[in-house]
Short mmCIF file of C-alpha atoms in Angstrom, two decimals:
data_model
loop_
_atom_site.label_atom_id
_atom_site.label_comp_id
_atom_site.label_asym_id
_atom_site.label_seq_id
_atom_site.Cartn_x
_atom_site.Cartn_y
_atom_site.Cartn_z
CA UNK A 1 -98.34 -51.04 -34.48
CA UNK A 2 -99.04 -48.24 -32.01
CA UNK A 3 -101.67 -45.68 -32.93
CA UNK A 4 -100.36 -42.64 -34.74
CA UNK A 5 -101.56 -40.38 -31.94
CA UNK A 6 -99.42 -42.31 -29.46
CA UNK A 7 -96.38 -42.57 -31.72
CA UNK A 8 -96.23 -38.83 -32.33
CA UNK A 9 -97.49 -37.45 -28.94
CA UNK A 10 -95.51 -34.23 -28.28
CA UNK A 11 -93.11 -34.23 -25.27
CA UNK A 12 -91.41 -31.49 -23.28
CA UNK A 13 -87.99 -30.60 -24.54
CA UNK A 14 -85.07 -30.08 -22.18
CA UNK A 15 -85.20 -26.34 -22.84
CA UNK A 16 -88.87 -26.21 -21.90
CA UNK A 17 -88.27 -28.14 -18.68
CA UNK A 18 -85.42 -25.82 -17.72
CA UNK A 19 -87.59 -22.78 -18.46
CA UNK A 20 -90.43 -24.10 -16.28
CA UNK A 21 -88.03 -24.89 -13.42
CA UNK A 22 -86.53 -21.40 -13.72
CA UNK A 23 -89.97 -19.78 -13.60
CA UNK A 24 -90.90 -21.82 -10.54
CA UNK A 25 -87.61 -20.84 -8.84
CA UNK A 26 -88.20 -17.16 -9.60
CA UNK A 27 -91.74 -17.32 -8.25
CA UNK A 28 -90.48 -19.09 -5.13
CA UNK A 29 -87.84 -16.39 -4.55
CA UNK A 30 -90.45 -13.66 -4.99
CA UNK A 31 -92.77 -15.44 -2.55
CA UNK A 32 -90.01 -15.89 0.04
CA UNK A 33 -89.00 -12.24 -0.26
CA UNK A 34 -92.61 -11.15 0.04
CA UNK A 35 -93.09 -13.27 3.15
CA UNK A 36 -89.86 -11.87 4.61
CA UNK A 37 -90.90 -8.31 3.80
CA UNK A 38 -94.31 -8.80 5.38
CA UNK A 39 -92.73 -10.37 8.46
CA UNK A 40 -90.30 -7.46 8.83
CA UNK A 41 -93.12 -4.98 8.36
CA UNK A 42 -95.18 -6.78 11.00
CA UNK A 43 -92.26 -6.67 13.45
CA UNK A 44 -91.73 -2.96 12.80
CA UNK A 45 -95.44 -2.26 13.33
CA UNK A 46 -95.37 -4.27 16.58
CA UNK A 47 -92.29 -2.34 17.75
CA UNK A 48 -93.96 1.01 17.03
CA UNK A 49 -96.99 -0.13 19.04
CA UNK A 50 -94.71 -1.17 21.92
CA UNK A 51 -92.94 2.20 21.90
CA UNK A 52 -96.27 3.99 22.22
CA UNK A 53 -97.35 1.64 25.04
CA UNK A 54 -94.11 2.31 26.96
CA UNK A 55 -94.53 6.07 26.53
CA UNK A 56 -98.12 5.90 27.77
CA UNK A 57 -97.09 3.72 30.73
CA UNK A 58 -94.68 6.44 31.84
CA UNK A 59 -96.81 9.54 31.28
CA UNK A 60 -100.41 8.31 31.07
CA UNK A 61 -103.02 10.19 33.05
CA UNK A 62 -104.37 9.67 35.62
CA UNK A 63 -102.61 6.40 36.43
CA UNK A 64 -99.25 6.39 34.66
CA UNK A 65 -96.02 5.67 36.51
CA UNK A 66 -94.94 9.30 36.84
CA UNK A 67 -98.43 10.45 37.81
CA UNK A 68 -98.46 7.91 40.65
CA UNK A 69 -94.90 8.72 41.70
CA UNK A 70 -95.40 12.50 41.50
CA UNK A 71 -92.58 13.15 39.07
CA UNK A 72 -91.01 15.04 37.32
CA UNK A 73 -89.72 16.26 39.80
CA UNK A 74 -90.14 13.53 42.34
CA UNK A 75 -86.92 11.70 41.81
CA UNK A 76 -84.00 11.92 39.43
CA UNK A 77 -84.54 11.28 35.73
CA UNK A 78 -81.01 9.89 35.88
CA UNK A 79 -82.37 6.81 37.61
CA UNK A 80 -85.41 6.18 35.44
CA UNK A 81 -85.42 3.04 33.30
CA UNK A 82 -88.09 0.96 31.61
CA UNK A 83 -87.67 -1.53 34.46
CA UNK A 84 -89.46 1.00 36.68
CA UNK A 85 -92.64 0.06 34.85
CA UNK A 86 -92.20 -3.62 35.67
CA UNK A 87 -90.77 -3.90 39.18
CA UNK A 88 -91.82 -2.72 42.61
CA UNK A 89 -90.03 0.61 42.75
CA UNK A 90 -87.29 2.82 41.39
CA UNK A 91 -84.31 0.48 41.84
CA UNK A 92 -81.61 3.06 42.47
CA UNK A 93 -83.58 5.88 44.02
CA UNK A 94 -83.03 6.59 47.71
CA UNK A 95 -85.58 9.16 48.68
CA UNK A 96 -85.50 11.84 51.33
CA UNK A 97 -86.69 10.42 54.63
CA UNK A 98 -85.48 6.91 53.85
CA UNK A 99 -83.83 4.76 56.50
CA UNK A 100 -80.41 5.48 55.01
CA UNK A 101 -80.99 9.23 55.21
CA UNK A 102 -79.68 9.60 51.67
CA UNK A 103 -81.23 11.82 49.06
CA UNK A 104 -81.75 11.06 45.43
CA UNK A 105 -78.60 12.07 43.63
CA UNK A 106 -79.17 13.96 40.39
CA UNK A 107 -75.72 13.67 38.84
CA UNK A 108 -74.05 14.87 42.02
CA UNK A 109 -76.41 17.82 42.41
CA UNK A 110 -79.46 18.50 44.51
CA UNK A 111 -82.86 16.88 44.38
CA UNK A 112 -86.12 18.87 44.35
CA UNK A 113 -87.81 18.99 47.71
CA UNK A 114 -90.91 16.92 48.27
CA UNK A 115 -89.52 13.55 47.25
CA UNK A 116 -91.39 10.53 48.51
CA UNK A 117 -90.07 8.39 51.31
CA UNK A 118 -88.78 4.91 50.50
CA UNK A 119 -92.04 3.42 51.78
CA UNK A 120 -94.10 5.71 49.56
CA UNK A 121 -92.03 4.73 46.54
CA UNK A 122 -92.63 1.03 47.09
CA UNK A 123 -96.37 0.84 47.74
CA UNK A 124 -99.55 2.65 46.80
CA UNK A 125 -101.27 4.74 49.44
CA UNK A 126 -104.95 5.50 48.90
CA UNK A 127 -104.71 8.25 51.52
CA UNK A 128 -101.85 10.06 49.81
CA UNK A 129 -102.80 8.89 46.30
CA UNK A 130 -99.17 8.18 45.70
CA UNK A 131 -96.85 5.22 45.21
CA UNK A 132 -96.21 2.29 42.89
CA UNK A 133 -99.20 0.26 41.73
CA UNK A 134 -97.84 -1.42 38.64
CA UNK A 135 -96.89 -3.20 36.61
CA UNK A 136 -97.67 -0.33 34.29
CA UNK A 137 -96.56 -2.18 31.18
CA UNK A 138 -98.79 -5.22 30.93
CA UNK A 139 -98.64 -6.32 27.29
CA UNK A 140 -94.89 -6.37 26.67
CA UNK A 141 -92.77 -9.39 25.83
CA UNK A 142 -90.49 -9.70 28.86
CA UNK A 143 -86.92 -10.88 29.22
CA UNK A 144 -83.73 -10.18 31.11
CA UNK A 145 -81.44 -7.24 30.36
CA UNK A 146 -78.26 -8.59 28.71
CA UNK A 147 -74.97 -8.54 30.57
CA UNK A 148 -71.99 -6.62 29.26
CA UNK A 149 -70.48 -9.81 27.80
CA UNK A 150 -73.71 -11.47 26.58
CA UNK A 151 -74.00 -12.54 22.93
CA UNK A 152 -77.13 -13.76 21.13
CA UNK A 153 -75.39 -16.30 18.92
CA UNK A 154 -71.90 -17.48 17.97
CA UNK A 155 -69.91 -14.64 16.42
CA UNK A 156 -72.31 -11.97 17.65
CA UNK A 157 -71.15 -8.73 19.27
CA UNK A 158 -71.52 -8.48 23.05
CA UNK A 159 -74.12 -6.42 24.89
CA UNK A 160 -71.49 -3.72 25.28
CA UNK A 161 -70.45 -3.94 21.64
CA UNK A 162 -74.05 -3.49 20.52
CA UNK A 163 -74.40 -0.24 22.47
CA UNK A 164 -76.31 -1.33 25.57
CA UNK A 165 -73.40 -0.33 27.86
CA UNK A 166 -72.42 3.15 26.61
CA UNK A 167 -69.19 4.78 27.69
CA UNK A 168 -70.08 7.35 30.34
CA UNK A 169 -66.59 8.62 31.14
CA UNK A 170 -66.61 12.35 31.85
CA UNK A 171 -70.40 12.68 31.65
CA UNK A 172 -72.65 14.05 34.38
CA UNK A 173 -74.64 10.90 35.11
CA UNK A 174 -75.26 9.09 38.41
CA UNK A 175 -71.92 7.79 39.74
CA UNK A 176 -73.27 4.27 40.34
CA UNK A 177 -73.54 3.78 36.59
CA UNK A 178 -70.01 4.99 35.91
CA UNK A 179 -68.60 2.87 38.72
CA UNK A 180 -70.17 -0.26 37.25
CA UNK A 181 -72.22 -1.05 40.36
CA UNK A 182 -73.42 -4.66 40.01
CA UNK A 183 -72.19 -4.56 36.42
CA UNK A 184 -75.01 -2.19 35.55
CA UNK A 185 -75.65 -0.06 32.51
CA UNK A 186 -77.47 3.26 32.54
CA UNK A 187 -80.16 1.29 30.69
CA UNK A 188 -80.48 -1.61 33.15
CA UNK A 189 -79.01 -4.26 35.47
CA UNK A 190 -77.86 -7.57 33.93
CA UNK A 191 -80.82 -9.93 34.22
CA UNK A 192 -83.18 -7.17 35.28
CA UNK A 193 -86.72 -7.48 33.88
CA UNK A 194 -86.98 -5.60 30.61
CA UNK A 195 -89.38 -5.23 27.71
CA UNK A 196 -88.14 -6.91 24.53
CA UNK A 197 -88.68 -5.69 21.00
CA UNK A 198 -89.81 -8.12 18.25
CA UNK A 199 -86.15 -8.89 17.48
CA UNK A 200 -85.49 -9.98 21.05
CA UNK A 201 -83.54 -6.92 22.21
CA UNK A 202 -84.42 -4.69 25.18
CA UNK A 203 -86.15 -1.39 24.63
CA UNK A 204 -84.19 1.39 26.35
CA UNK A 205 -85.05 4.79 27.77
CA UNK A 206 -82.60 7.47 26.67
CA UNK A 207 -82.42 10.73 28.63
CA UNK A 208 -79.72 13.08 27.28
CA UNK A 209 -77.00 14.15 29.74
CA UNK A 210 -76.59 17.81 30.74
CA UNK A 211 -73.84 18.23 28.14
CA UNK A 212 -76.50 17.91 25.43
CA UNK A 213 -77.85 21.36 26.30
CA UNK A 214 -76.47 24.86 25.99
CA UNK A 215 -75.83 27.20 28.89
CA UNK A 216 -74.62 26.41 32.37
CA UNK A 217 -75.10 22.78 33.35
CA UNK A 218 -76.66 23.80 36.65
CA UNK A 219 -79.51 25.38 34.70
CA UNK A 220 -80.46 22.14 32.95
CA UNK A 221 -83.53 20.98 34.83
CA UNK A 222 -85.01 17.52 35.01
CA UNK A 223 -88.04 18.83 33.14
CA UNK A 224 -85.89 19.97 30.20
CA UNK A 225 -83.99 16.70 30.03
CA UNK A 226 -87.21 14.70 30.28
CA UNK A 227 -88.65 16.68 27.37
CA UNK A 228 -86.00 15.07 25.16
CA UNK A 229 -86.36 11.58 26.63
CA UNK A 230 -87.23 8.86 24.16
CA UNK A 231 -87.86 5.15 23.99
CA UNK A 232 -85.63 3.32 21.53
CA UNK A 233 -85.59 -0.10 19.86
CA UNK A 234 -82.26 -1.28 18.43
CA UNK A 235 -84.14 -2.42 15.33
CA UNK A 236 -83.56 -5.50 13.15
CA UNK A 237 -79.75 -5.44 13.44
CA UNK A 238 -79.84 -5.40 17.27
CA UNK A 239 -77.29 -2.57 17.45
CA UNK A 240 -78.27 0.49 19.49
CA UNK A 241 -77.01 3.22 17.16
CA UNK A 242 -79.01 6.23 18.36
CA UNK A 243 -76.54 8.72 19.91
CA UNK A 244 -77.20 9.88 23.46
CA UNK A 245 -74.17 9.38 25.72
CA UNK A 246 -71.58 9.69 23.00
CA UNK A 247 -68.30 11.01 24.38
CA UNK A 248 -65.11 12.61 23.11
CA UNK A 249 -61.79 13.65 24.55
CA UNK A 250 -63.02 17.03 25.79
CA UNK A 251 -66.49 16.32 27.12
CA UNK A 252 -66.02 17.28 30.78
CA UNK A 253 -67.65 20.68 30.36
CA UNK A 254 -70.86 21.46 28.56
CA UNK A 255 -69.15 24.21 26.56
CA UNK A 256 -66.78 21.67 25.01
CA UNK A 257 -69.62 20.10 23.04
CA UNK A 258 -70.21 21.66 19.64
CA UNK A 259 -73.78 22.72 18.74
CA UNK A 260 -73.97 19.79 16.32
CA UNK A 261 -72.92 17.29 18.97
CA UNK A 262 -75.42 18.69 21.47
CA UNK A 263 -78.23 18.42 18.95
CA UNK A 264 -77.25 14.86 18.02
CA UNK A 265 -77.34 13.80 21.66
CA UNK A 266 -80.63 15.42 22.60
CA UNK A 267 -82.43 14.88 19.28
CA UNK A 268 -81.52 11.20 18.88
CA UNK A 269 -79.09 11.96 16.08
CA UNK A 270 -81.44 14.22 14.12
CA UNK A 271 -79.44 17.24 12.96
CA UNK A 272 -81.28 17.84 9.71
CA UNK A 273 -85.01 17.85 9.06
CA UNK A 274 -84.76 14.83 6.74
CA UNK A 275 -81.65 13.02 8.00
CA UNK A 276 -82.04 10.25 10.56
CA UNK A 277 -79.08 8.22 9.34
CA UNK A 278 -77.24 8.53 12.68
CA UNK A 279 -79.89 6.24 14.20
CA UNK A 280 -79.09 3.32 11.89
CA UNK A 281 -82.18 1.12 11.77
CA UNK A 282 -83.26 2.06 15.31
CA UNK A 283 -86.88 2.97 16.01
CA UNK A 284 -87.26 6.11 18.16
CA UNK A 285 -90.27 7.64 19.91
CA UNK A 286 -89.93 10.84 21.95
CA UNK A 287 -92.02 10.85 25.10
CA UNK A 288 -92.80 14.55 25.44
CA UNK A 289 -92.12 16.22 22.10
CA UNK A 290 -92.30 15.80 18.34
CA UNK A 291 -89.50 14.15 16.39
CA UNK A 292 -88.43 17.33 14.61
CA UNK A 293 -85.22 19.19 13.85
CA UNK A 294 -84.55 22.35 15.87
CA UNK A 295 -82.16 23.89 13.37
CA UNK A 296 -79.35 25.90 14.91
CA UNK A 297 -81.18 27.06 18.01
CA UNK A 298 -79.31 25.83 21.09
CA UNK A 299 -80.67 28.27 23.63
CA UNK A 300 -82.82 26.26 26.03
#
């Protein structure tokens, strides 16, 4: 006969087993969510650090890109892209004194005098203390700018569908971009070197078009437009939601844009002190100003 202690040893009931399994499953879900949250937070922190590095690469003193290139003015803000920090020169810019004899084209207007020659734009001169001596962005994760049709995975929206090829019809931006030269976007050439955010999408430089400002368009200087320039990450969803080149049926003249629309374009969608919903989950860092609401003041 078996000992009494063995015959009557207590066992787990089915209910107890189910309860333990349920507790383990709940703890596992909490752990997975915590890991996911921490990973997302780490990516967001890394993106914010990248945005600051890109800003500093553009405007850092004494050896930032614009300090070396003597801008703004120096060449059109319409042709500036993050790629300028990574490659040998301003891709589009044709400076005064170049072999072609062409001037930098600021949306069909004039270019400030004193622009560098093509040679000065492509190499550093110790004598003149001017030229390109990059790359200025040395710690970024690099990739190629997506083409208009590119998708990241099956069923994904294209590069154009995700906002990296904004509609520029009727806007005062360099004609090359509107004509689709080499399939380009105002944010970059397909395959062009670009800095990638932690979600694998290119950071972009947004510079509001003249229509984003009140008054006569001819009075909108490069300095004013550059003040509202910002670096943007499309965020976790990979969709560039931040409004900048948004168009409507009557956008040919600056006066056709309502005050709200102008503010949305130049303030990255911020039209209320506490409302950034127009940006979606994008991360935005202004290069030369604070990320604040201007209220109703549209006199610039």
